[in-house]
Every structure is written in C-alpha cells, then in structure tokens.
Amino acid sequence: MFKDKGKYFQIEEFEKYEVDAFFTTKEIGDIKNFLGNTEENKKNFFEKFGVKDKIVVFAKQGHTDKIIDIKEDTKDYFYENVDGFITKRKNIILITKHADCLPIYFYDTKNFVIGICHSGWKGTFQEIGIRALELMEKNYNSKREDVLVGVGIGISCKNYEVGEEFYENFKNKFSEDLVNKTFIKINGKWHFDNLFFNIENLIKNGILKENLIYCEECTYGNKRFHSFRRDKSKDRNIGIIYFK
C-alpha cells in the first residue's frame, strides 16, 4: 500500500526489498529549488529522505513513450523528451515530475532492476508502462511475473473530463472491454480513469494482480498535492525510486 508519511507517500511493498519508492506532497517543498540547480541544493533536498551520495537522474518530460536505461557507463543524468528510466545501479535516484499524470514504479525482484515512468493520457495512450517492461526484458532478461508495479498518485476519474475525440481515439486503439471499464459519462461528459486503465492494461500484459500496488488519492481533489488541472501552476509533485 501507499503509506501516508506526511511529506510523502511511500510504497511499503517496495521497502521490503530495500527499495524506496515515494510520491511527494506539497509539504516536501518545491522541487524547482533543486532540479537543475546546484549539487548542494540536490543534496539538501534528498537528505530529507535520509539519502546521501547518490546521483539524481531526471528529465524535461515531453509526454513521450521514451524510456532510458541508466547503465554503469552512463554519464548523462539529465534528458530532454524522456518520460521514464530503468537502472540496476545502486548509486542512482530516478525521479519523474507529476501534476495529475500518473507515476508508475517498477521493481524486478529477481534481477534487481528499478524503474519509473510518467504516464499522462499521452503516455498511457502510447503504453509507456509496457515500454518500460519491454526495455527491462530486453536489457536485463526480466520476467513480467517477477515485476512488482506501483501505480499512482494522479487525477481521479470523476475529476478528469475529456472530449469525444479523446474517447474515440482510445476506442479505436484498445479493446472494447478495456475502454468500457475505464471511460464513464458524468452529466453527459466523458471521464477517463487513467489509474485503472493502466492497472488493467498492465494485467493484460502479464503483470500479476498480486504484484500490483495502487493508490486512489486524487491530485485534483486533495489539495495536499499539486494539480495542473486545478491550479494551472508549474509546481509539481515528484515520483522517486532508488535502492537503499
């Protein structure tokens, strides 16, 4: 489960494997104070989590389906138009930025690979979560039945009104069953359940139900989180994952 620790929510099931996976609230502070800023600011920020001597990897996200593997010989730690990462490196912190879009966290319990991606509706439409799994399979021989996946926190279905064209695009690409489960009409308007779309699609693509952890907290409805749809602000929550 996602355990509320005030300044952040932590995925307990990952912690059992000596992996920390967090989603921050407004209480943690503004990430603009450390992203792309001095190394000292990054150090001070992550000391709030008790983390020292790790390298921060992040991106200027572009709602893509692009996932980068941070290998032992990787020297670049900031990327353009990238929306997710995987790594086996113990000295790396992977982060993604969110303000209604979902973070999806991954941990291969057999091959010891972590990952995270940013899945707004564009990422979900492009199945970025599946792209992350495919890269884990390709580079580390991961098996989907061994992968633990955490999904959330993002905007809820009731607060995520979308248009007819949005609905038709999903309807034309995905199965009728999946679309019917994750689109509902409220007062004659389509609403999209990004959380459960990703959950159902991950299950359809080989992730075991017992290995899925999710949180139904809503970034729009809960003012403890930043929400672009509610506030039209550049402030962001962050998803964080790293080996302890």
PDB file of C-alpha atoms in Angstrom:
ATOM      1  CA  MET A   1       0.000   0.000   0.000  1.00  0.00           C
ATOM      2  CA  PHE A   2       0.927   3.667  -0.354  1.00  0.00           C
ATOM      3  CA  LYS A   3       1.564   4.738   3.236  1.00  0.00           C
ATOM      4  CA  ASP A   4       0.953   8.392   4.112  1.00  0.00           C
ATOM      5  CA  LYS A   5       4.029   9.768   5.860  1.00  0.00           C
ATOM      6  CA  GLY A   6       3.015  13.413   5.714  1.00  0.00           C
ATOM      7  CA  LYS A   7       5.600  14.876   3.369  1.00  0.00           C
ATOM      8  CA  TYR A   8       5.300  11.924   1.011  1.00  0.00           C
ATOM      9  CA  PHE A   9       3.541   8.627   0.364  1.00  0.00           C
ATOM     10  CA  GLN A  10       5.756   5.539   0.446  1.00  0.00           C
ATOM     11  CA  ILE A  11       5.085   2.162  -1.213  1.00  0.00           C
ATOM     12  CA  GLU A  12       5.514  -0.357   1.596  1.00  0.00           C
ATOM     13  CA  GLU A  13       5.875  -3.408  -0.641  1.00  0.00           C
ATOM     14  CA  PHE A  14       8.962  -1.927  -2.307  1.00  0.00           C
ATOM     15  CA  GLU A  15      10.508  -1.126   1.062  1.00  0.00           C
ATOM     16  CA  LYS A  16      10.511  -4.856   1.900  1.00  0.00           C
ATOM     17  CA  TYR A  17      13.011  -5.316  -0.938  1.00  0.00           C
ATOM     18  CA  GLU A  18      15.278  -2.488   0.259  1.00  0.00           C
ATOM     19  CA  VAL A  19      13.923  -0.166  -2.436  1.00  0.00           C
ATOM     20  CA  ASP A  20      12.470   3.228  -1.542  1.00  0.00           C
ATOM     21  CA  ALA A  21       9.609   4.477  -3.720  1.00  0.00           C
ATOM     22  CA  PHE A  22       7.934   7.786  -2.848  1.00  0.00           C
ATOM     23  CA  PHE A  23       5.391  10.274  -4.149  1.00  0.00           C
ATOM     24  CA  THR A  24       5.763  13.731  -2.633  1.00  0.00           C
ATOM     25  CA  THR A  25       3.145  16.119  -1.287  1.00  0.00           C
ATOM     26  CA  LYS A  26       3.402  19.911  -1.153  1.00  0.00           C
ATOM     27  CA  GLU A  27       4.909  19.567   2.327  1.00  0.00           C
ATOM     28  CA  ILE A  28       8.220  18.312   0.947  1.00  0.00           C
ATOM     29  CA  GLY A  29       8.942  21.675  -0.665  1.00  0.00           C
ATOM     30  CA  ASP A  30       9.104  22.991  -4.207  1.00  0.00           C
ATOM     31  CA  ILE A  31      11.194  20.789  -6.494  1.00  0.00           C
ATOM     32  CA  LYS A  32      12.216  23.842  -8.533  1.00  0.00           C
ATOM     33  CA  ASN A  33      14.583  24.579  -5.653  1.00  0.00           C
ATOM     34  CA  PHE A  34      16.750  21.619  -6.610  1.00  0.00           C
ATOM     35  CA  LEU A  35      16.021  20.414 -10.144  1.00  0.00           C
ATOM     36  CA  GLY A  36      18.647  21.761 -12.498  1.00  0.00           C
ATOM     37  CA  ASN A  37      20.110  23.781  -9.644  1.00  0.00           C
ATOM     38  CA  THR A  38      23.263  23.342  -7.601  1.00  0.00           C
ATOM     39  CA  GLU A  39      24.524  19.989  -6.350  1.00  0.00           C
ATOM     40  CA  GLU A  40      24.285  21.374  -2.823  1.00  0.00           C
ATOM     41  CA  ASN A  41      20.548  22.012  -3.261  1.00  0.00           C
ATOM     42  CA  LYS A  42      20.040  18.459  -4.561  1.00  0.00           C
ATOM     43  CA  LYS A  43      21.979  17.100  -1.594  1.00  0.00           C
ATOM     44  CA  ASN A  44      19.910  19.117   0.896  1.00  0.00           C
ATOM     45  CA  PHE A  45      16.667  18.054  -0.749  1.00  0.00           C
ATOM     46  CA  PHE A  46      17.396  14.328  -0.647  1.00  0.00           C
ATOM     47  CA  GLU A  47      18.734  14.462   2.877  1.00  0.00           C
ATOM     48  CA  LYS A  48      15.068  14.976   3.802  1.00  0.00           C
ATOM     49  CA  PHE A  49      14.703  11.300   2.849  1.00  0.00           C
ATOM     50  CA  GLY A  50      17.904  10.281   4.613  1.00  0.00           C
ATOM     51  CA  VAL A  51      19.674   9.853   1.249  1.00  0.00           C
ATOM     52  CA  LYS A  52      23.340  10.723   0.717  1.00  0.00           C
ATOM     53  CA  ASP A  53      25.914  10.221  -2.021  1.00  0.00           C
ATOM     54  CA  LYS A  54      23.568   9.321  -4.861  1.00  0.00           C
ATOM     55  CA  ILE A  55      23.268  10.748  -8.364  1.00  0.00           C
ATOM     56  CA  VAL A  56      19.936  12.312  -9.369  1.00  0.00           C
ATOM     57  CA  VAL A  57      18.583  11.354 -12.817  1.00  0.00           C
ATOM     58  CA  PHE A  58      15.673  13.329 -14.246  1.00  0.00           C
ATOM     59  CA  ALA A  59      14.303  14.777 -17.480  1.00  0.00           C
ATOM     60  CA  LYS A  60      12.454  17.585 -19.148  1.00  0.00           C
ATOM     61  CA  GLN A  61       9.476  15.383 -19.881  1.00  0.00           C
ATOM     62  CA  GLY A  62       7.601  15.504 -23.162  1.00  0.00           C
ATOM     63  CA  HIS A  63       4.625  13.134 -22.779  1.00  0.00           C
ATOM     64  CA  THR A  64       6.556  10.575 -24.827  1.00  0.00           C
ATOM     65  CA  ASP A  65       6.898   6.802 -24.511  1.00  0.00           C
ATOM     66  CA  LYS A  66      10.699   7.049 -24.305  1.00  0.00           C
ATOM     67  CA  ILE A  67      12.455   5.116 -21.533  1.00  0.00           C
ATOM     68  CA  ILE A  68      16.209   5.401 -20.836  1.00  0.00           C
ATOM     69  CA  ASP A  69      18.365   2.719 -19.195  1.00  0.00           C
ATOM     70  CA  ILE A  70      20.906   4.295 -16.829  1.00  0.00           C
ATOM     71  CA  LYS A  71      23.770   1.838 -17.239  1.00  0.00           C
ATOM     72  CA  GLU A  72      27.106   1.593 -15.441  1.00  0.00           C
ATOM     73  CA  ASP A  73      28.829   3.624 -18.145  1.00  0.00           C
ATOM     74  CA  THR A  74      26.101   6.294 -18.390  1.00  0.00           C
ATOM     75  CA  LYS A  75      27.460   9.802 -17.813  1.00  0.00           C
ATOM     76  CA  ASP A  76      24.352  11.877 -18.674  1.00  0.00           C
ATOM     77  CA  TYR A  77      21.865  12.449 -15.866  1.00  0.00           C
ATOM     78  CA  PHE A  78      19.508  14.972 -17.442  1.00  0.00           C
ATOM     79  CA  TYR A  79      17.460  14.277 -20.584  1.00  0.00           C
ATOM     80  CA  GLU A  80      15.110  16.074 -22.981  1.00  0.00           C
ATOM     81  CA  ASN A  81      11.824  14.491 -24.095  1.00  0.00           C
ATOM     82  CA  VAL A  82      12.225  11.409 -21.931  1.00  0.00           C
ATOM     83  CA  ASP A  83       9.448  10.164 -19.626  1.00  0.00           C
ATOM     84  CA  GLY A  84      10.933   7.230 -17.787  1.00  0.00           C
ATOM     85  CA  PHE A  85      14.016   5.400 -16.599  1.00  0.00           C
ATOM     86  CA  ILE A  86      15.236   1.974 -15.539  1.00  0.00           C
ATOM     87  CA  THR A  87      18.516   1.044 -13.836  1.00  0.00           C
ATOM     88  CA  LYS A  88      20.402  -1.581 -11.854  1.00  0.00           C
ATOM     89  CA  ARG A  89      22.773   0.991 -10.415  1.00  0.00           C
ATOM     90  CA  LYS A  90      22.771   1.354  -6.646  1.00  0.00           C
ATOM     91  CA  ASN A  91      24.078   4.934  -6.665  1.00  0.00           C
ATOM     92  CA  ILE A  92      21.215   6.390  -8.718  1.00  0.00           C
ATOM     93  CA  ILE A  93      17.973   8.177  -7.776  1.00  0.00           C
ATOM     94  CA  LEU A  94      15.359   8.108 -10.549  1.00  0.00           C
ATOM     95  CA  ILE A  95      12.736  10.838 -10.482  1.00  0.00           C
ATOM     96  CA  THR A  96       9.784  11.976 -12.587  1.00  0.00           C
ATOM     97  CA  LYS A  97       7.593  15.090 -12.218  1.00  0.00           C
ATOM     98  CA  HIS A  98       3.797  14.976 -11.913  1.00  0.00           C
ATOM     99  CA  ALA A  99       0.798  17.260 -11.503  1.00  0.00           C
ATOM    100  CA  ASP A 100      -2.169  14.948 -12.303  1.00  0.00           C
ATOM    101  CA  CYS A 101      -0.286  12.478 -14.531  1.00  0.00           C
ATOM    102  CA  LEU A 102       0.468   9.078 -13.020  1.00  0.00           C
ATOM    103  CA  PRO A 103       3.818   7.811 -11.863  1.00  0.00           C
ATOM    104  CA  ILE A 104       4.354   4.080 -12.448  1.00  0.00           C
ATOM    105  CA  TYR A 105       7.065   2.375 -10.386  1.00  0.00           C
ATOM    106  CA  PHE A 106       8.782  -0.931 -11.239  1.00  0.00           C
ATOM    107  CA  TYR A 107      10.976  -3.404  -9.379  1.00  0.00           C
ATOM    108  CA  ASP A 108      12.214  -6.700 -10.798  1.00  0.00           C
ATOM    109  CA  THR A 109      12.515  -8.867  -7.689  1.00  0.00           C
ATOM    110  CA  LYS A 110      14.769 -11.440  -9.393  1.00  0.00           C
ATOM    111  CA  ASN A 111      17.130  -9.303 -11.481  1.00  0.00           C
ATOM    112  CA  PHE A 112      17.135  -6.273  -9.164  1.00  0.00           C
ATOM    113  CA  VAL A 113      16.119  -3.584 -11.637  1.00  0.00           C
ATOM    114  CA  ILE A 114      14.158  -0.472 -10.667  1.00  0.00           C
ATOM    115  CA  GLY A 115      12.210   1.886 -12.919  1.00  0.00           C
ATOM    116  CA  ILE A 116       9.745   4.740 -13.027  1.00  0.00           C
ATOM    117  CA  CYS A 117       7.745   6.489 -15.730  1.00  0.00           C
ATOM    118  CA  HIS A 118       5.421   9.459 -16.203  1.00  0.00           C
ATOM    119  CA  SER A 119       2.076   8.473 -17.709  1.00  0.00           C
ATOM    120  CA  GLY A 120      -0.345  11.244 -18.566  1.00  0.00           C
ATOM    121  CA  TRP A 121      -3.023  10.432 -21.117  1.00  0.00           C
ATOM    122  CA  LYS A 122      -0.490  10.629 -23.960  1.00  0.00           C
ATOM    123  CA  GLY A 123       1.891   8.283 -22.177  1.00  0.00           C
ATOM    124  CA  THR A 124      -0.987   5.960 -21.368  1.00  0.00           C
ATOM    125  CA  PHE A 125      -2.187   6.012 -24.986  1.00  0.00           C
ATOM    126  CA  GLN A 126       1.368   5.128 -26.078  1.00  0.00           C
ATOM    127  CA  GLU A 127       1.541   2.470 -23.321  1.00  0.00           C
ATOM    128  CA  ILE A 128       4.672   3.831 -21.710  1.00  0.00           C
ATOM    129  CA  GLY A 129       4.335   1.370 -18.821  1.00  0.00           C
ATOM    130  CA  ILE A 130       4.561  -1.521 -21.279  1.00  0.00           C
ATOM    131  CA  ARG A 131       7.547   0.144 -22.990  1.00  0.00           C
ATOM    132  CA  ALA A 132       9.350   0.162 -19.619  1.00  0.00           C
ATOM    133  CA  LEU A 133       8.667  -3.545 -19.153  1.00  0.00           C
ATOM    134  CA  GLU A 134       9.893  -4.304 -22.672  1.00  0.00           C
ATOM    135  CA  LEU A 135      13.174  -2.488 -22.007  1.00  0.00           C
ATOM    136  CA  MET A 136      13.627  -4.385 -18.727  1.00  0.00           C
ATOM    137  CA  GLU A 137      13.078  -7.633 -20.636  1.00  0.00           C
ATOM    138  CA  LYS A 138      15.464  -6.673 -23.422  1.00  0.00           C
ATOM    139  CA  ASN A 139      18.307  -5.361 -21.265  1.00  0.00           C
ATOM    140  CA  TYR A 140      18.030  -7.483 -18.121  1.00  0.00           C
ATOM    141  CA  ASN A 141      16.001 -10.569 -19.066  1.00  0.00           C
ATOM    142  CA  SER A 142      13.214  -9.518 -16.678  1.00  0.00           C
ATOM    143  CA  LYS A 143      10.136 -11.732 -16.470  1.00  0.00           C
ATOM    144  CA  ARG A 144       6.814  -9.945 -16.026  1.00  0.00           C
ATOM    145  CA  GLU A 145       5.651 -12.361 -13.352  1.00  0.00           C
ATOM    146  CA  ASP A 146       8.617 -11.216 -11.217  1.00  0.00           C
ATOM    147  CA  VAL A 147       7.980  -7.471 -11.545  1.00  0.00           C
ATOM    148  CA  LEU A 148       6.378  -5.503  -8.729  1.00  0.00           C
ATOM    149  CA  VAL A 149       4.472  -2.446 -10.005  1.00  0.00           C
ATOM    150  CA  GLY A 150       3.192   0.596  -8.104  1.00  0.00           C
ATOM    151  CA  VAL A 151       0.654   2.859  -9.842  1.00  0.00           C
ATOM    152  CA  GLY A 152      -0.300   6.338  -8.578  1.00  0.00           C
ATOM    153  CA  ILE A 153      -0.911   9.039  -7.402  1.00  0.00           C
ATOM    154  CA  GLY A 154      -2.803  11.003 -10.099  1.00  0.00           C
ATOM    155  CA  ILE A 155      -6.092  12.627 -11.021  1.00  0.00           C
ATOM    156  CA  SER A 156      -9.256  10.603 -10.376  1.00  0.00           C
ATOM    157  CA  CYS A 157     -11.838   9.668 -12.963  1.00  0.00           C
ATOM    158  CA  LYS A 158     -14.537  11.969 -11.578  1.00  0.00           C
ATOM    159  CA  ASN A 159     -12.228  14.972 -11.962  1.00  0.00           C
ATOM    160  CA  TYR A 160     -10.830  14.017 -15.379  1.00  0.00           C
ATOM    161  CA  GLU A 161     -13.317  15.197 -18.001  1.00  0.00           C
ATOM    162  CA  VAL A 162     -12.243  14.515 -21.602  1.00  0.00           C
ATOM    163  CA  GLY A 163     -13.669  15.171 -25.039  1.00  0.00           C
ATOM    164  CA  GLU A 164     -15.384  12.953 -27.589  1.00  0.00           C
ATOM    165  CA  GLU A 165     -12.294  12.790 -29.830  1.00  0.00           C
ATOM    166  CA  PHE A 166     -10.195  11.660 -26.856  1.00  0.00           C
ATOM    167  CA  TYR A 167     -12.659   8.850 -26.191  1.00  0.00           C
ATOM    168  CA  GLU A 168     -12.822   7.830 -29.870  1.00  0.00           C
ATOM    169  CA  ASN A 169      -9.019   7.625 -30.134  1.00  0.00           C
ATOM    170  CA  PHE A 170      -8.845   5.186 -27.234  1.00  0.00           C
ATOM    171  CA  LYS A 171     -11.848   3.265 -28.544  1.00  0.00           C
ATOM    172  CA  ASN A 172     -10.171   2.822 -31.931  1.00  0.00           C
ATOM    173  CA  LYS A 173      -6.911   1.519 -30.450  1.00  0.00           C
ATOM    174  CA  PHE A 174      -7.809  -0.557 -27.403  1.00  0.00           C
ATOM    175  CA  SER A 175     -10.210  -3.407 -26.680  1.00  0.00           C
ATOM    176  CA  GLU A 176     -13.889  -2.680 -26.095  1.00  0.00           C
ATOM    177  CA  ASP A 177     -13.635  -4.330 -22.685  1.00  0.00           C
ATOM    178  CA  LEU A 178     -10.759  -2.104 -21.546  1.00  0.00           C
ATOM    179  CA  VAL A 179     -12.384   1.103 -22.819  1.00  0.00           C
ATOM    180  CA  ASN A 180     -15.762   0.269 -21.281  1.00  0.00           C
ATOM    181  CA  LYS A 181     -14.122  -0.316 -17.898  1.00  0.00           C
ATOM    182  CA  THR A 182     -12.224   2.964 -17.841  1.00  0.00           C
ATOM    183  CA  PHE A 183     -14.454   5.582 -19.517  1.00  0.00           C
ATOM    184  CA  ILE A 184     -17.702   6.718 -17.922  1.00  0.00           C
ATOM    185  CA  LYS A 185     -20.160   9.525 -18.651  1.00  0.00           C
ATOM    186  CA  ILE A 186     -20.954  12.053 -15.934  1.00  0.00           C
ATOM    187  CA  ASN A 187     -23.595  14.645 -16.779  1.00  0.00           C
ATOM    188  CA  GLY A 188     -23.248  13.746 -20.445  1.00  0.00           C
ATOM    189  CA  LYS A 189     -19.454  14.236 -20.491  1.00  0.00           C
ATOM    190  CA  TRP A 190     -16.796  11.550 -20.872  1.00  0.00           C
ATOM    191  CA  HIS A 191     -14.454  10.989 -17.947  1.00  0.00           C
ATOM    192  CA  PHE A 192     -11.272   8.906 -18.129  1.00  0.00           C
ATOM    193  CA  ASP A 193      -9.868   6.685 -15.388  1.00  0.00           C
ATOM    194  CA  ASN A 194      -6.135   6.852 -16.072  1.00  0.00           C
ATOM    195  CA  LEU A 195      -5.288   4.879 -12.932  1.00  0.00           C
ATOM    196  CA  PHE A 196      -7.438   1.850 -13.674  1.00  0.00           C
ATOM    197  CA  PHE A 197      -6.703   1.943 -17.405  1.00  0.00           C
ATOM    198  CA  ASN A 198      -3.030   1.447 -16.580  1.00  0.00           C
ATOM    199  CA  ILE A 199      -3.785  -1.219 -13.992  1.00  0.00           C
ATOM    200  CA  GLU A 200      -5.992  -3.201 -16.381  1.00  0.00           C
ATOM    201  CA  ASN A 201      -3.535  -2.820 -19.251  1.00  0.00           C
ATOM    202  CA  LEU A 202      -0.616  -3.960 -17.113  1.00  0.00           C
ATOM    203  CA  ILE A 203      -2.570  -7.042 -16.067  1.00  0.00           C
ATOM    204  CA  LYS A 204      -3.488  -7.760 -19.703  1.00  0.00           C
ATOM    205  CA  ASN A 205       0.227  -7.523 -20.487  1.00  0.00           C
ATOM    206  CA  GLY A 206       1.448 -10.033 -17.933  1.00  0.00           C
ATOM    207  CA  ILE A 207       1.758  -8.262 -14.578  1.00  0.00           C
ATOM    208  CA  LEU A 208       0.264 -10.392 -11.809  1.00  0.00           C
ATOM    209  CA  LYS A 209      -2.621  -8.876  -9.849  1.00  0.00           C
ATOM    210  CA  GLU A 210      -0.884  -9.727  -6.595  1.00  0.00           C
ATOM    211  CA  ASN A 211       2.161  -7.740  -7.728  1.00  0.00           C
ATOM    212  CA  LEU A 212       0.215  -4.526  -8.375  1.00  0.00           C
ATOM    213  CA  ILE A 213       0.004  -1.795  -5.745  1.00  0.00           C
ATOM    214  CA  TYR A 214      -2.017   1.345  -6.374  1.00  0.00           C
ATOM    215  CA  CYS A 215      -3.371   4.422  -4.641  1.00  0.00           C
ATOM    216  CA  GLU A 216      -6.697   6.157  -5.330  1.00  0.00           C
ATOM    217  CA  GLU A 217      -5.721   9.505  -3.787  1.00  0.00           C
ATOM    218  CA  CYS A 218      -6.589  12.285  -6.253  1.00  0.00           C
ATOM    219  CA  THR A 219      -4.170  15.105  -7.047  1.00  0.00           C
ATOM    220  CA  TYR A 220      -7.062  17.346  -8.154  1.00  0.00           C
ATOM    221  CA  GLY A 221      -9.338  16.633  -5.198  1.00  0.00           C
ATOM    222  CA  ASN A 222      -6.690  16.605  -2.473  1.00  0.00           C
ATOM    223  CA  LYS A 223      -5.018  19.987  -2.052  1.00  0.00           C
ATOM    224  CA  ARG A 224      -2.018  18.376  -0.409  1.00  0.00           C
ATOM    225  CA  PHE A 225      -0.860  17.675  -3.979  1.00  0.00           C
ATOM    226  CA  HIS A 226      -0.052  19.922  -6.909  1.00  0.00           C
ATOM    227  CA  SER A 227      -2.651  19.689  -9.705  1.00  0.00           C
ATOM    228  CA  PHE A 228      -2.215  21.389 -13.066  1.00  0.00           C
ATOM    229  CA  ARG A 229      -5.888  20.989 -13.968  1.00  0.00           C
ATOM    230  CA  ARG A 230      -6.956  22.612 -10.697  1.00  0.00           C
ATOM    231  CA  ASP A 231      -4.259  25.276 -10.251  1.00  0.00           C
ATOM    232  CA  LYS A 232      -2.768  25.865 -13.751  1.00  0.00           C
ATOM    233  CA  SER A 233       0.603  26.051 -11.998  1.00  0.00           C
ATOM    234  CA  LYS A 234       4.087  24.862 -12.936  1.00  0.00           C
ATOM    235  CA  ASP A 235       4.550  23.325  -9.487  1.00  0.00           C
ATOM    236  CA  ARG A 236       4.986  19.555  -9.495  1.00  0.00           C
ATOM    237  CA  ASN A 237       4.903  16.532  -7.221  1.00  0.00           C
ATOM    238  CA  ILE A 238       7.670  14.030  -7.842  1.00  0.00           C
ATOM    239  CA  GLY A 239       7.931  10.272  -8.065  1.00  0.00           C
ATOM    240  CA  ILE A 240      11.183   8.930  -6.619  1.00  0.00           C
ATOM    241  CA  ILE A 241      12.732   5.450  -6.623  1.00  0.00           C
ATOM    242  CA  TYR A 242      16.174   4.189  -5.609  1.00  0.00           C
ATOM    243  CA  PHE A 243      17.977   1.336  -3.887  1.00  0.00           C
ATOM    244  CA  LYS A 244      18.538   1.932  -0.185  1.00  0.00           C
TER     245      LYS A 244
END
